[in-house]
Amino acid sequence: MEALHVPTALGPRWQELDLRVHAYLRGFLTLATPRERPDHVAAADPGVPSFHDDLIGGAPCLRAAFPDLVREVVAIDGGDHLVIRIACEGTHDGPFFGFMLATGRQVRFEERHVMRVRNGRVIEDHVTIDLRAIIRQLGVLSAP
């Protein structure tokens, strides 16, 4: 399956975006090298350094934990400050950051990219994933 599904309802808005934005997001989500990397990539929850570093690098550890991860764009907002929300769903079939073996559990979470775009090029990307929600679904944490 393609790394990023864009539903028909969002197709026109997706097509309005510069092809470099498409290439950047698809590259980020598949670990393929994007043609143009942003000057700055940041990730939420810097209190968990390995998770933070993994997101900045395109999330290879997250991808290894959820090899069947399906991502679908659910919202596209903004212009030069672009916000793209992506619904993610997958089965925990691989090691999770070296501290949890595969549980076989399904997880759902949202990935959010807040990007600054200049002349069609992504120059900054702030990536947010709710790590605590993932861990809760894997049965490690209780609900707050």
Short mmCIF file of C-alpha atoms in Angstrom, two decimals:
data_model
loop_
_atom_site.label_atom_id
_atom_site.label_comp_id
_atom_site.label_asym_id
_atom_site.label_seq_id
_atom_site.Cartn_x
_atom_site.Cartn_y
_atom_site.Cartn_z
CA MET A 1 0.00 0.00 0.00
CA GLU A 2 1.07 3.57 -0.62
CA ALA A 3 2.68 5.27 2.40
CA LEU A 4 0.13 8.09 2.35
CA HIS A 5 -3.48 7.90 1.24
CA VAL A 6 -5.27 11.08 0.26
CA PRO A 7 -9.05 10.59 0.24
CA THR A 8 -11.04 11.85 -2.73
CA ALA A 9 -12.67 14.59 -0.65
CA LEU A 10 -9.23 16.14 0.03
CA GLY A 11 -7.89 15.51 -3.47
CA PRO A 12 -8.47 19.06 -4.79
CA ARG A 13 -6.82 20.66 -1.75
CA TRP A 14 -3.91 18.18 -1.98
CA GLN A 15 -3.47 19.00 -5.67
CA GLU A 16 -3.23 22.73 -4.82
CA LEU A 17 -0.06 22.04 -2.82
CA ASP A 18 3.30 22.34 -4.48
CA LEU A 19 4.71 19.00 -5.67
CA ARG A 20 7.70 19.58 -3.37
CA VAL A 21 5.34 19.41 -0.38
CA HIS A 22 4.02 16.06 -1.69
CA ALA A 23 7.56 14.77 -2.23
CA TYR A 24 8.67 15.91 1.23
CA LEU A 25 5.77 14.22 3.06
CA ARG A 26 5.95 11.01 1.06
CA GLY A 27 9.71 10.90 1.59
CA PHE A 28 9.34 11.56 5.31
CA LEU A 29 6.77 8.78 5.66
CA THR A 30 8.67 6.17 3.66
CA LEU A 31 12.27 7.03 4.61
CA ALA A 32 12.98 7.72 0.97
CA THR A 33 15.23 10.73 0.71
CA PRO A 34 13.13 13.78 -0.05
CA ARG A 35 14.53 15.88 -2.88
CA GLU A 36 14.53 18.92 -0.62
CA ARG A 37 14.92 18.61 3.11
CA PRO A 38 13.64 21.38 5.32
CA ASP A 39 16.08 23.62 7.12
CA HIS A 40 14.50 22.64 10.43
CA VAL A 41 12.56 19.60 11.64
CA ALA A 42 11.31 19.42 15.22
CA ALA A 43 9.25 16.86 17.09
CA ALA A 44 6.94 17.13 20.06
CA ASP A 45 7.71 15.48 23.39
CA PRO A 46 11.43 16.28 23.54
CA GLY A 47 11.37 14.69 27.02
CA VAL A 48 11.74 11.30 25.31
CA PRO A 49 15.00 11.80 23.37
CA SER A 50 14.94 8.54 21.42
CA PHE A 51 11.38 9.19 20.23
CA HIS A 52 12.17 12.83 19.41
CA ASP A 53 15.28 11.86 17.43
CA ASP A 54 13.38 9.07 15.66
CA LEU A 55 10.65 11.47 14.47
CA ILE A 56 13.19 14.00 13.27
CA GLY A 57 14.86 11.23 11.25
CA GLY A 58 11.59 10.13 9.61
CA ALA A 59 10.43 7.68 12.30
CA PRO A 60 12.30 4.46 11.36
CA CYS A 61 11.83 2.96 14.86
CA LEU A 62 8.13 3.77 14.85
CA ARG A 63 7.87 2.22 11.38
CA ALA A 64 9.70 -0.92 12.59
CA ALA A 65 7.24 -1.29 15.49
CA PHE A 66 4.26 -0.90 13.14
CA PRO A 67 5.38 -2.26 9.74
CA ASP A 68 1.82 -2.28 8.34
CA LEU A 69 1.18 1.34 9.34
CA VAL A 70 -1.48 2.94 7.16
CA ARG A 71 -1.58 6.73 6.98
CA GLU A 72 -4.44 8.83 5.63
CA VAL A 73 -4.61 12.59 5.31
CA VAL A 74 -7.61 13.84 7.31
CA ALA A 75 -7.13 17.61 7.08
CA ILE A 76 -5.12 20.19 5.19
CA ASP A 77 -5.25 23.77 6.47
CA GLY A 78 -3.31 26.95 5.88
CA GLY A 79 -0.99 28.36 3.26
CA ASP A 80 2.56 29.40 4.13
CA HIS A 81 1.96 27.85 7.57
CA LEU A 82 0.52 24.54 6.44
CA VAL A 83 -1.05 22.08 8.87
CA ILE A 84 -1.53 18.52 7.65
CA ARG A 85 -3.18 16.01 9.97
CA ILE A 86 -2.68 12.33 9.21
CA ALA A 87 -4.62 9.45 10.79
CA CYS A 88 -2.37 6.46 11.42
CA GLU A 89 -3.34 2.88 12.16
CA GLY A 90 -1.27 -0.25 12.46
CA THR A 91 -0.50 -3.46 14.32
CA HIS A 92 2.34 -3.61 16.83
CA ASP A 93 4.38 -6.35 15.12
CA GLY A 94 7.92 -5.21 15.87
CA PRO A 95 10.03 -3.98 18.79
CA PHE A 96 8.96 -0.60 20.17
CA PHE A 97 12.03 1.56 20.78
CA GLY A 98 13.90 -1.34 22.38
CA PHE A 99 11.73 -1.56 25.49
CA MET A 100 8.69 -3.52 24.33
CA LEU A 101 8.37 -6.65 22.23
CA ALA A 102 5.53 -6.92 19.72
CA THR A 103 2.09 -7.19 21.34
CA GLY A 104 0.01 -7.73 18.20
CA ARG A 105 -2.28 -4.91 19.34
CA GLN A 106 -3.86 -2.40 16.98
CA VAL A 107 -3.13 1.27 17.56
CA ARG A 108 -4.61 4.45 16.17
CA PHE A 109 -3.03 7.84 16.51
CA GLU A 110 -2.73 11.14 14.74
CA GLU A 111 0.41 12.54 13.19
CA ARG A 112 0.43 16.29 12.72
CA HIS A 113 2.82 18.28 10.54
CA VAL A 114 2.92 22.04 10.99
CA MET A 115 5.06 23.21 8.12
CA ARG A 116 6.36 26.56 7.05
CA VAL A 117 6.43 26.68 3.28
CA ARG A 118 8.23 29.31 1.24
CA ASN A 119 7.94 29.42 -2.55
CA GLY A 120 6.56 25.87 -2.51
CA ARG A 121 9.46 24.47 -0.48
CA VAL A 122 9.05 23.04 3.05
CA ILE A 123 11.58 24.98 5.12
CA GLU A 124 10.37 23.93 8.57
CA ASP A 125 8.33 21.00 9.87
CA HIS A 126 7.09 20.50 13.44
CA VAL A 127 5.92 16.90 13.77
CA THR A 128 3.60 15.83 16.59
CA ILE A 129 2.61 12.29 17.52
CA ASP A 130 0.94 11.43 20.83
CA LEU A 131 3.42 8.90 22.17
CA ARG A 132 1.45 8.45 25.40
CA ALA A 133 -1.68 7.46 23.43
CA ILE A 134 0.31 4.82 21.56
CA ILE A 135 1.81 3.43 24.77
CA ARG A 136 -1.62 3.42 26.45
CA GLN A 137 -3.06 1.40 23.54
CA LEU A 138 -0.20 -1.07 23.88
CA GLY A 139 -1.27 -1.62 27.49
CA VAL A 140 1.72 -0.03 29.22
CA LEU A 141 0.00 3.04 30.69
CA SER A 142 -3.41 3.45 32.23
CA ALA A 143 -5.75 6.08 30.90
CA PRO A 144 -5.36 9.41 32.76
#
